[in-house]
Amino acid sequence: MDAEVAAYRRRIRRELIEAMVVAPVLQTADGWSLFLHELSLALSDAVHRIGQGTFQSRVVKVVNHCSRRVDGMRSIAESMKLLDPDSHETTSILRWVDEWHVVELPTGVDVLWLKDVLDALPASGDVYRHAVEARMDEPPGYCVTGWQLFANLAGENAVEGTLPCLRFLQKVAPSLPFATRARLRNLLGALFARWEIVDQPAPAAPVPPFGDMAYLIIQFEKYGGDGDSYLVSHWRQWATVWRPVRGRDRRVSEADLETVVEEIVVEVEREWADRMGPVTIEFVLPDSMLDLPVEEFRRELRSVEATPLAIKYPICVRSLTRLRSTEWHRVWRMRWQRRETAELTDVVLHCAADGSGAVQVEASLSGGTVVLVLSEPPVPGGIGERQLLAGLRAGLPAVLWHRRTYPRPERCETVASMIRDALLGSGLAELPAHVAELRKRAWGEGSERRTRHVGNGIVILWDDPDRLPHRASAGGVGEVRP
């Protein structure tokens, strides 16, 4: 077995050297010099003094030097990715460096037999999700098989005491042929013993379907002192544990918000092309923008007839102010807990009286209130804005309003009816879905009837305190669009 690992190690070195030798970015004097400079910075080592000789001999010296460093091979991959991220040669180098981390696992433990087994599994569906959950992040796009996912995870540090690659093997075990499962259990036992992990994580329990946790979160935020520029961030989540993956930030003008939202939606739909299940889109907005008609933002903008997002997705808004006002979070969590236990006989709805201000609304809320209906939209400087502030400070997870003026009894009865339907089902968690259905009905009407339909212009702020997008692992910021 050690001879097999040694032979595979030699193969990795050979394949890595061949890929570097033919990489166009390294074949010019400037490219090679820049690569050595980046590698020296990564290793805090003067790799650029590697010496002279033929180009191939210099590549061999670099690889030999880096193979003796703990972080050496990874530094080769990172330097190549920085210089030429999209080339075939860089992809090949990244994959071989991942495999190097596999052969660096403890000696005396047979791992290579897994290659044929895991290569038969495409990096999609449950297998892909297991990789996401094991590392709390999405794997790179060049991983197209289960083996490549495992190899990529092999270079990751332990999370909560266990290496992500071991978590992945545990989760993927039910997808392997039955005849290999006993051998996999023995392999995991040997690896846990080698790392002296006494309490092995329990085998993964059955999980809910994919669609239970499928969200795209898009956040708008004013950028610096420029009143016309916005930082647009987004996170996507398709897993059973709340671990959203952050995408690349974009800095755009206000006029281009709809266009960049379409780009993000299309980008995420392509990432999720092999999956099935509903997706909810949530917009995290500054309070001054909460009445922005984001549900009417369109897809297929270049087509003959673009369609609003609300036809395909449930759309909710969330308050950026509350997400960042941690002093409000305790009462927010308390109200959210009441939402989970609400029953049909409970008084969970409060309709703000016309003209009532923040203090009046907050003083009128009962302990069991979890849903607030505003008397008017929360436009800056208006009554609705002050009512919304009261609801946010009081921790209400759901706030609804209508962009058109409806008599108070009508708007309150519409929401009360949806709440009753939700509580007769699985609970208030269904409320956003009822709002989404009301919007779709409005869009199904002719243009004249649609303007009068109650679903045209209804807005729901739906805030779960346990699903907070984070700012770690942010992507780069794009250019301002003209």
Short mmCIF file of C-alpha atoms in Angstrom, two decimals:
data_model
loop_
_atom_site.label_atom_id
_atom_site.label_comp_id
_atom_site.label_asym_id
_atom_site.label_seq_id
_atom_site.Cartn_x
_atom_site.Cartn_y
_atom_site.Cartn_z
CA MET A 1 0.00 0.00 0.00
CA ASP A 2 2.83 2.45 0.83
CA ALA A 3 4.38 1.60 -2.55
CA GLU A 4 1.08 2.43 -4.24
CA VAL A 5 0.93 5.79 -2.48
CA ALA A 6 4.56 6.52 -3.41
CA ALA A 7 3.84 5.68 -7.05
CA TYR A 8 0.77 7.93 -7.03
CA ARG A 9 2.80 10.72 -5.44
CA ARG A 10 5.33 10.44 -8.29
CA ARG A 11 2.50 10.56 -10.81
CA ILE A 12 1.09 13.73 -9.25
CA ARG A 13 4.52 15.41 -9.41
CA ARG A 14 4.94 14.37 -13.04
CA GLU A 15 1.47 15.56 -14.09
CA LEU A 16 1.90 18.81 -12.18
CA ILE A 17 5.27 19.51 -13.83
CA GLU A 18 3.87 18.76 -17.30
CA ALA A 19 0.92 21.10 -16.78
CA MET A 20 3.20 23.91 -15.62
CA VAL A 21 5.64 23.43 -18.48
CA VAL A 22 2.89 23.90 -21.10
CA ALA A 23 1.08 26.73 -19.26
CA PRO A 24 1.30 29.77 -21.60
CA VAL A 25 1.40 32.23 -18.70
CA LEU A 26 4.69 30.73 -17.45
CA GLN A 27 6.45 30.53 -20.82
CA THR A 28 7.37 34.21 -21.01
CA ALA A 29 10.17 35.69 -18.93
CA ASP A 30 7.81 38.19 -17.30
CA GLY A 31 5.18 35.53 -16.54
CA TRP A 32 7.72 33.16 -14.99
CA SER A 33 9.27 35.98 -12.94
CA LEU A 34 5.83 37.09 -11.67
CA PHE A 35 4.91 33.51 -10.79
CA LEU A 36 8.11 33.08 -8.74
CA HIS A 37 7.48 36.42 -7.05
CA GLU A 38 3.93 35.43 -6.03
CA LEU A 39 5.14 32.03 -4.87
CA SER A 40 7.89 33.65 -2.78
CA LEU A 41 5.34 35.94 -1.13
CA ALA A 42 3.02 33.00 -0.39
CA LEU A 43 5.80 30.90 1.15
CA SER A 44 7.79 33.74 2.74
CA ASP A 45 10.68 32.09 0.94
CA ALA A 46 13.03 33.26 -1.83
CA VAL A 47 11.81 30.81 -4.47
CA HIS A 48 12.93 33.24 -7.17
CA ARG A 49 16.53 32.19 -6.36
CA ILE A 50 15.81 28.72 -7.67
CA GLY A 51 18.65 28.97 -10.16
CA GLN A 52 19.13 28.71 -13.90
CA GLY A 53 18.87 25.90 -16.43
CA THR A 54 16.28 24.82 -18.96
CA PHE A 55 12.70 25.91 -18.35
CA GLN A 56 11.64 22.36 -17.54
CA SER A 57 14.48 21.90 -15.06
CA ARG A 58 13.50 25.12 -13.29
CA VAL A 59 9.89 23.93 -13.04
CA VAL A 60 11.11 20.63 -11.59
CA LYS A 61 13.17 22.50 -8.99
CA VAL A 62 10.18 24.62 -8.00
CA VAL A 63 7.90 21.60 -7.61
CA ASN A 64 10.55 19.67 -5.64
CA HIS A 65 11.11 22.66 -3.38
CA CYS A 66 7.39 23.15 -2.75
CA SER A 67 6.71 19.45 -2.19
CA ARG A 68 8.89 19.64 0.93
CA ARG A 69 6.83 22.51 2.38
CA VAL A 70 3.54 21.93 4.21
CA ASP A 71 1.87 24.73 2.26
CA GLY A 72 4.07 24.47 -0.81
CA MET A 73 1.83 22.68 -3.31
CA ARG A 74 -1.17 24.78 -2.31
CA SER A 75 0.92 27.90 -2.92
CA ILE A 76 1.69 26.73 -6.47
CA ALA A 77 -2.04 26.34 -7.10
CA GLU A 78 -2.93 29.71 -5.59
CA SER A 79 -0.20 31.51 -7.55
CA MET A 80 -1.35 29.94 -10.83
CA LYS A 81 -4.97 30.78 -10.05
CA LEU A 82 -3.98 34.39 -9.45
CA LEU A 83 -2.07 34.69 -12.74
CA ASP A 84 -4.28 32.68 -15.12
CA PRO A 85 -7.47 31.54 -13.33
CA ASP A 86 -9.48 30.30 -16.32
CA SER A 87 -6.94 28.32 -18.32
CA HIS A 88 -7.11 24.57 -18.86
CA GLU A 89 -3.59 24.22 -17.44
CA THR A 90 -4.48 26.03 -14.21
CA THR A 91 -7.54 23.81 -13.75
CA SER A 92 -5.34 20.75 -14.21
CA ILE A 93 -2.82 22.09 -11.69
CA LEU A 94 -5.57 22.81 -9.14
CA ARG A 95 -6.89 19.26 -9.44
CA TRP A 96 -3.48 17.64 -9.07
CA VAL A 97 -2.65 19.78 -6.04
CA ASP A 98 -5.93 18.64 -4.48
CA GLU A 99 -4.89 15.03 -5.06
CA TRP A 100 -1.53 15.77 -3.43
CA HIS A 101 -3.45 16.56 -0.25
CA VAL A 102 -5.06 13.11 -0.45
CA VAL A 103 -1.70 11.31 -0.50
CA GLU A 104 -0.61 13.54 2.39
CA LEU A 105 -3.26 11.93 4.60
CA PRO A 106 -1.77 9.62 7.28
CA THR A 107 0.54 6.93 5.93
CA GLY A 108 -0.49 3.35 6.45
CA VAL A 109 -4.18 4.10 5.73
CA ASP A 110 -5.45 2.98 2.33
CA VAL A 111 -7.42 5.82 0.73
CA LEU A 112 -6.69 5.52 -2.98
CA TRP A 113 -9.20 2.71 -3.49
CA LEU A 114 -11.88 5.37 -3.07
CA LYS A 115 -10.90 7.06 -6.34
CA ASP A 116 -12.72 4.64 -8.65
CA VAL A 117 -15.76 4.54 -6.36
CA LEU A 118 -16.11 8.31 -5.92
CA ASP A 119 -15.26 9.12 -9.54
CA ALA A 120 -18.46 7.30 -10.48
CA LEU A 121 -20.51 9.87 -8.53
CA PRO A 122 -21.21 13.18 -10.30
CA ALA A 123 -20.70 16.33 -8.20
CA SER A 124 -24.40 17.15 -8.16
CA GLY A 125 -27.52 16.60 -6.08
CA ASP A 126 -26.95 15.12 -2.63
CA VAL A 127 -23.23 14.55 -3.26
CA TYR A 128 -22.69 18.25 -3.96
CA ARG A 129 -24.80 19.27 -0.98
CA HIS A 130 -22.77 17.01 1.32
CA ALA A 131 -19.59 18.77 0.17
CA VAL A 132 -21.15 22.18 0.88
CA GLU A 133 -22.22 21.13 4.37
CA ALA A 134 -18.85 19.52 5.14
CA ARG A 135 -16.87 22.70 4.46
CA MET A 136 -19.55 25.37 5.12
CA ASP A 137 -18.84 26.74 1.65
CA GLU A 138 -19.33 25.77 -1.97
CA PRO A 139 -16.55 23.81 -3.70
CA PRO A 140 -14.79 25.24 -6.77
CA GLY A 141 -16.39 24.74 -10.16
CA TYR A 142 -13.64 22.44 -11.44
CA CYS A 143 -14.81 19.67 -9.09
CA VAL A 144 -17.12 17.56 -11.26
CA THR A 145 -16.95 14.16 -9.55
CA GLY A 146 -17.29 12.92 -5.98
CA TRP A 147 -13.55 12.11 -5.93
CA GLN A 148 -12.63 15.65 -6.93
CA LEU A 149 -14.89 17.00 -4.18
CA PHE A 150 -13.20 14.70 -1.66
CA ALA A 151 -9.71 15.64 -2.87
CA ASN A 152 -10.51 19.34 -2.64
CA LEU A 153 -11.76 18.87 0.93
CA ALA A 154 -8.63 16.88 1.88
CA GLY A 155 -6.64 20.12 2.06
CA GLU A 156 -9.09 21.85 4.41
CA ASN A 157 -8.42 22.29 8.13
CA ALA A 158 -10.59 20.66 10.78
CA VAL A 159 -13.98 22.19 11.60
CA GLU A 160 -15.35 21.44 15.09
CA GLY A 161 -12.63 18.80 15.59
CA THR A 162 -13.19 16.87 12.36
CA LEU A 163 -11.65 17.24 8.91
CA PRO A 164 -14.22 18.24 6.27
CA CYS A 165 -13.09 15.37 4.03
CA LEU A 166 -14.10 12.89 6.76
CA ARG A 167 -17.46 14.59 7.23
CA PHE A 168 -17.99 14.30 3.49
CA LEU A 169 -17.19 10.56 3.47
CA GLN A 170 -19.63 9.97 6.31
CA LYS A 171 -22.42 11.82 4.54
CA VAL A 172 -21.81 10.30 1.12
CA ALA A 173 -21.63 6.70 2.40
CA PRO A 174 -25.30 5.87 1.62
CA SER A 175 -24.67 6.85 -2.03
CA LEU A 176 -21.85 4.31 -2.44
CA PRO A 177 -22.33 0.74 -3.67
CA PHE A 178 -23.40 -1.50 -0.80
CA ALA A 179 -20.32 -3.72 -1.17
CA THR A 180 -17.98 -0.79 -0.42
CA ARG A 181 -19.70 0.57 2.70
CA ALA A 182 -18.06 -1.80 5.19
CA ARG A 183 -14.65 -0.95 3.74
CA LEU A 184 -15.47 2.76 4.06
CA ARG A 185 -16.47 2.30 7.72
CA ASN A 186 -13.10 0.62 8.36
CA LEU A 187 -11.30 3.46 6.58
CA LEU A 188 -13.08 6.12 8.64
CA GLY A 189 -12.33 4.21 11.85
CA ALA A 190 -8.64 4.06 10.94
CA LEU A 191 -8.47 7.77 10.12
CA PHE A 192 -10.30 8.79 13.29
CA ALA A 193 -7.96 6.58 15.31
CA ARG A 194 -4.89 7.99 13.60
CA TRP A 195 -5.96 11.53 14.53
CA GLU A 196 -6.96 10.34 18.00
CA ILE A 197 -10.54 11.52 17.61
CA VAL A 198 -12.32 9.61 20.37
CA ASP A 199 -15.91 10.76 19.74
CA GLN A 200 -16.62 10.11 16.11
CA PRO A 201 -19.51 12.16 14.73
CA ALA A 202 -22.66 10.12 14.41
CA PRO A 203 -23.66 9.01 10.90
CA ALA A 204 -25.69 11.63 9.11
CA ALA A 205 -29.40 11.39 9.88
CA PRO A 206 -31.98 11.54 7.10
CA VAL A 207 -32.50 15.14 6.02
CA PRO A 208 -35.47 17.05 4.64
CA PRO A 209 -35.76 17.57 0.87
CA PHE A 210 -33.53 20.15 -0.80
CA GLY A 211 -36.29 22.71 -1.22
CA ASP A 212 -36.77 23.15 2.54
CA MET A 213 -33.79 25.53 2.70
CA ALA A 214 -33.46 27.07 -0.77
CA TYR A 215 -32.94 30.84 -0.58
CA LEU A 216 -31.35 33.60 -2.59
CA ILE A 217 -30.68 36.69 -0.47
CA ILE A 218 -29.91 39.95 -2.29
CA GLN A 219 -28.83 43.02 -0.31
CA PHE A 220 -28.78 46.66 -1.39
CA GLU A 221 -26.70 49.18 0.53
CA LYS A 222 -25.71 52.76 -0.22
CA TYR A 223 -22.06 52.86 -1.28
CA GLY A 224 -19.91 55.49 0.41
CA GLY A 225 -20.91 59.11 -0.01
CA ASP A 226 -22.16 58.68 -3.57
CA GLY A 227 -25.95 58.86 -3.36
CA ASP A 228 -26.40 57.12 -6.72
CA SER A 229 -24.18 54.09 -6.05
CA TYR A 230 -25.18 50.88 -4.30
CA LEU A 231 -23.24 47.87 -3.09
CA VAL A 232 -25.22 44.79 -4.14
CA SER A 233 -24.31 41.64 -2.20
CA HIS A 234 -25.90 38.23 -2.43
CA TRP A 235 -25.91 34.90 -0.67
CA ARG A 236 -27.32 31.59 -1.83
CA GLN A 237 -28.38 28.68 0.33
CA TRP A 238 -29.47 25.21 -0.69
CA ALA A 239 -28.79 22.87 2.20
CA THR A 240 -30.39 21.61 5.39
CA VAL A 241 -28.15 23.65 7.71
CA TRP A 242 -28.06 27.45 7.51
CA ARG A 243 -24.68 28.08 5.89
CA PRO A 244 -25.22 30.65 3.13
CA VAL A 245 -22.53 31.06 0.50
CA ARG A 246 -21.66 34.62 -0.43
CA GLY A 247 -21.27 35.61 -4.06
CA ARG A 248 -19.30 38.40 -5.65
CA ASP A 249 -20.25 41.93 -4.59
CA ARG A 250 -21.20 44.44 -7.28
CA ARG A 251 -21.17 48.24 -7.12
CA VAL A 252 -23.82 49.66 -9.42
CA SER A 253 -25.80 52.81 -10.06
CA GLU A 254 -29.41 53.02 -8.86
CA ALA A 255 -30.67 52.77 -12.43
CA ASP A 256 -28.99 49.37 -12.83
CA LEU A 257 -30.38 47.63 -9.74
CA GLU A 258 -32.94 45.67 -11.76
CA THR A 259 -30.31 44.59 -14.30
CA VAL A 260 -27.88 43.35 -11.68
CA VAL A 261 -30.66 41.47 -9.87
CA GLU A 262 -31.46 39.67 -13.12
CA GLU A 263 -27.75 38.79 -13.53
CA ILE A 264 -27.60 37.34 -10.01
CA VAL A 265 -30.80 35.32 -10.44
CA VAL A 266 -29.60 33.85 -13.74
CA GLU A 267 -26.18 33.09 -12.27
CA VAL A 268 -27.67 31.25 -9.30
CA GLU A 269 -30.20 29.37 -11.43
CA ARG A 270 -27.30 28.08 -13.53
CA GLU A 271 -25.54 26.93 -10.37
CA TRP A 272 -28.71 25.10 -9.33
CA ALA A 273 -29.57 23.68 -12.74
CA ASP A 274 -29.42 20.06 -11.52
CA ARG A 275 -31.71 20.62 -8.52
CA MET A 276 -35.42 20.52 -7.94
CA GLY A 277 -37.58 22.42 -5.47
CA PRO A 278 -38.87 25.93 -4.73
CA VAL A 279 -36.59 28.92 -4.20
CA THR A 280 -37.45 32.01 -2.15
CA ILE A 281 -35.82 35.36 -2.93
CA GLU A 282 -35.29 37.76 -0.03
CA PHE A 283 -34.22 41.38 -0.48
CA VAL A 284 -32.33 42.92 2.44
CA LEU A 285 -32.96 46.64 2.07
CA PRO A 286 -32.26 49.87 3.94
CA ASP A 287 -35.48 51.03 5.59
CA SER A 288 -35.74 53.92 3.13
CA MET A 289 -35.98 51.39 0.27
CA LEU A 290 -38.32 48.81 1.78
CA ASP A 291 -41.20 49.95 -0.42
CA LEU A 292 -39.13 49.51 -3.60
CA PRO A 293 -41.22 47.19 -5.86
CA VAL A 294 -38.53 44.49 -6.07
CA GLU A 295 -41.15 41.80 -6.73
CA GLU A 296 -41.82 43.57 -10.04
CA PHE A 297 -38.16 43.40 -11.09
CA ARG A 298 -38.06 41.32 -14.26
CA ARG A 299 -36.23 38.38 -15.73
CA GLU A 300 -35.39 37.97 -19.41
CA LEU A 301 -35.02 41.73 -19.82
CA ARG A 302 -33.86 41.32 -23.41
CA SER A 303 -36.76 39.11 -24.43
CA VAL A 304 -39.92 40.25 -26.20
CA GLU A 305 -41.86 40.14 -22.94
CA ALA A 306 -39.93 40.11 -19.66
CA THR A 307 -41.64 38.53 -16.66
CA PRO A 308 -41.69 39.82 -13.07
CA LEU A 309 -39.88 37.81 -10.42
CA ALA A 310 -43.12 37.48 -8.43
CA ILE A 311 -44.55 35.09 -11.03
CA LYS A 312 -41.81 32.52 -10.38
CA TYR A 313 -40.59 33.17 -6.84
CA PRO A 314 -41.98 34.03 -3.42
CA ILE A 315 -40.48 37.47 -2.69
CA CYS A 316 -39.92 38.91 0.80
CA VAL A 317 -38.13 42.00 2.00
CA ARG A 318 -35.97 42.24 5.11
CA SER A 319 -34.73 45.19 7.15
CA LEU A 320 -31.01 45.89 6.90
CA THR A 321 -31.38 48.23 9.87
CA ARG A 322 -32.71 45.47 12.13
CA LEU A 323 -30.13 42.94 10.97
CA ARG A 324 -27.43 45.33 12.17
CA SER A 325 -29.19 46.65 15.31
CA THR A 326 -28.23 43.84 17.67
CA GLU A 327 -29.87 45.65 20.58
CA TRP A 328 -33.21 44.71 18.99
CA HIS A 329 -32.41 41.02 18.51
CA ARG A 330 -33.47 39.67 21.90
CA VAL A 331 -37.09 40.78 21.54
CA TRP A 332 -36.99 39.78 17.89
CA ARG A 333 -36.10 36.20 18.85
CA MET A 334 -38.84 36.15 21.47
CA ARG A 335 -41.48 37.18 18.92
CA TRP A 336 -40.12 34.65 16.42
CA GLN A 337 -40.54 31.91 18.98
CA ARG A 338 -44.17 32.97 19.49
CA ARG A 339 -44.66 32.74 15.74
CA GLU A 340 -43.59 29.09 15.84
CA THR A 341 -46.12 28.23 18.56
CA ALA A 342 -49.03 30.39 17.35
CA GLU A 343 -52.46 28.70 17.19
CA LEU A 344 -55.72 29.59 15.48
CA THR A 345 -57.24 30.99 18.69
CA ASP A 346 -54.29 33.33 19.38
CA VAL A 347 -54.41 37.05 18.58
CA VAL A 348 -51.29 37.36 16.45
CA LEU A 349 -52.31 40.26 14.16
CA HIS A 350 -52.27 44.00 14.87
CA CYS A 351 -53.58 46.47 12.28
CA ALA A 352 -52.22 49.95 12.79
CA ALA A 353 -54.91 52.62 12.96
CA ASP A 354 -54.79 55.29 10.29
CA GLY A 355 -52.47 58.09 11.38
CA SER A 356 -51.07 56.26 14.42
CA GLY A 357 -47.41 56.90 15.18
CA ALA A 358 -44.60 54.68 16.43
CA VAL A 359 -45.32 55.08 20.14
CA GLN A 360 -49.05 54.41 19.68
CA VAL A 361 -48.38 51.27 17.65
CA GLU A 362 -45.76 49.89 20.02
CA ALA A 363 -47.95 50.53 23.05
CA SER A 364 -50.90 48.77 21.36
CA LEU A 365 -49.04 45.53 20.56
CA SER A 366 -50.04 42.55 22.67
CA GLY A 367 -47.49 40.05 23.91
CA GLY A 368 -48.62 37.51 21.33
CA THR A 369 -48.56 39.82 18.30
CA VAL A 370 -46.24 38.64 15.55
CA VAL A 371 -47.81 40.26 12.45
CA LEU A 372 -48.29 44.00 11.90
CA VAL A 373 -50.24 45.61 9.06
CA LEU A 374 -49.24 49.21 8.36
CA SER A 375 -51.87 51.83 7.60
CA GLU A 376 -49.79 53.10 4.64
CA PRO A 377 -46.52 52.30 2.86
CA PRO A 378 -43.32 53.08 4.83
CA VAL A 379 -42.08 55.87 2.60
CA PRO A 380 -39.40 58.13 4.11
CA GLY A 381 -40.93 60.77 6.38
CA GLY A 382 -44.40 59.25 6.37
CA ILE A 383 -46.66 57.67 9.00
CA GLY A 384 -45.98 54.20 7.62
CA GLU A 385 -42.25 54.61 8.21
CA ARG A 386 -42.84 55.39 11.89
CA GLN A 387 -45.22 52.43 12.24
CA LEU A 388 -42.63 50.14 10.66
CA LEU A 389 -39.99 51.39 13.09
CA ALA A 390 -42.29 50.43 15.98
CA GLY A 391 -42.74 46.94 14.55
CA LEU A 392 -39.01 46.42 14.06
CA ARG A 393 -38.13 47.65 17.54
CA ALA A 394 -40.81 45.40 19.02
CA GLY A 395 -39.32 42.38 17.25
CA LEU A 396 -42.27 41.56 14.97
CA PRO A 397 -41.06 39.02 12.39
CA ALA A 398 -43.81 39.87 9.86
CA VAL A 399 -44.91 43.33 8.68
CA LEU A 400 -47.27 43.79 5.73
CA TRP A 401 -48.53 46.80 3.83
CA HIS A 402 -50.10 47.70 0.51
CA ARG A 403 -48.81 50.26 -1.94
CA ARG A 404 -52.33 51.40 -2.79
CA THR A 405 -54.74 52.95 -0.31
CA TYR A 406 -57.20 50.35 0.91
CA PRO A 407 -59.82 50.94 3.62
CA ARG A 408 -58.53 49.60 6.95
CA PRO A 409 -61.12 46.79 7.26
CA GLU A 410 -60.31 45.46 3.78
CA ARG A 411 -56.55 45.39 4.15
CA CYS A 412 -56.76 43.85 7.63
CA GLU A 413 -59.26 41.20 6.57
CA THR A 414 -57.05 40.19 3.65
CA VAL A 415 -54.12 39.55 5.99
CA ALA A 416 -56.32 37.95 8.66
CA SER A 417 -57.65 35.51 6.07
CA MET A 418 -54.13 34.51 5.02
CA ILE A 419 -53.15 34.05 8.67
CA ARG A 420 -56.16 31.78 9.27
CA ASP A 421 -55.26 29.70 6.21
CA ALA A 422 -51.65 29.44 7.38
CA LEU A 423 -52.61 28.37 10.91
CA LEU A 424 -54.99 25.77 9.51
CA GLY A 425 -51.97 24.43 7.62
CA SER A 426 -48.49 24.00 9.04
CA GLY A 427 -48.36 27.40 10.79
CA LEU A 428 -47.42 31.01 10.18
CA ALA A 429 -44.36 29.88 8.24
CA GLU A 430 -46.81 29.56 5.32
CA LEU A 431 -47.65 33.28 5.34
CA PRO A 432 -45.05 34.32 2.70
CA ALA A 433 -46.35 31.56 0.42
CA HIS A 434 -49.90 32.88 0.73
CA VAL A 435 -48.69 36.38 -0.17
CA ALA A 436 -46.82 34.91 -3.16
CA GLU A 437 -49.98 33.14 -4.34
CA LEU A 438 -52.00 36.36 -4.03
CA ARG A 439 -49.46 38.17 -6.21
CA LYS A 440 -49.55 35.44 -8.85
CA ARG A 441 -53.35 35.67 -8.99
CA ALA A 442 -53.06 39.39 -9.61
CA TRP A 443 -50.61 38.85 -12.47
CA GLY A 444 -52.96 36.27 -13.93
CA GLU A 445 -55.65 38.91 -14.40
CA GLY A 446 -56.01 41.26 -17.34
CA SER A 447 -54.27 44.60 -17.00
CA GLU A 448 -57.39 46.52 -15.89
CA ARG A 449 -58.49 43.98 -13.26
CA ARG A 450 -54.90 43.50 -12.11
CA THR A 451 -54.62 47.15 -11.08
CA ARG A 452 -57.56 46.64 -8.70
CA HIS A 453 -56.53 43.20 -7.41
CA VAL A 454 -55.43 43.14 -3.76
CA GLY A 455 -52.41 41.03 -4.74
CA ASN A 456 -51.06 43.86 -6.87
CA GLY A 457 -48.87 45.92 -4.55
CA ILE A 458 -48.93 43.79 -1.40
CA VAL A 459 -45.58 43.64 0.43
CA ILE A 460 -44.39 41.30 3.17
CA LEU A 461 -41.38 41.90 5.38
CA TRP A 462 -40.48 38.45 6.73
CA ASP A 463 -37.49 38.31 9.05
CA ASP A 464 -36.04 35.12 10.56
CA PRO A 465 -33.45 35.98 13.25
CA ASP A 466 -31.75 32.60 12.77
CA ARG A 467 -31.01 33.23 9.09
CA LEU A 468 -28.66 36.18 9.06
CA PRO A 469 -26.46 36.70 6.01
CA HIS A 470 -22.85 37.17 7.04
CA ARG A 471 -20.06 39.34 5.72
CA ALA A 472 -17.25 36.80 5.99
CA SER A 473 -15.81 35.38 2.74
CA ALA A 474 -16.95 38.37 0.71
CA GLY A 475 -16.26 38.39 -3.00
CA GLY A 476 -14.60 41.20 -4.88
CA VAL A 477 -16.46 44.41 -5.64
CA GLY A 478 -17.29 44.96 -9.29
CA GLU A 479 -17.08 48.21 -11.19
CA VAL A 480 -19.78 50.89 -11.17
CA ARG A 481 -22.02 50.41 -14.18
CA PRO A 482 -22.29 53.42 -16.45
#
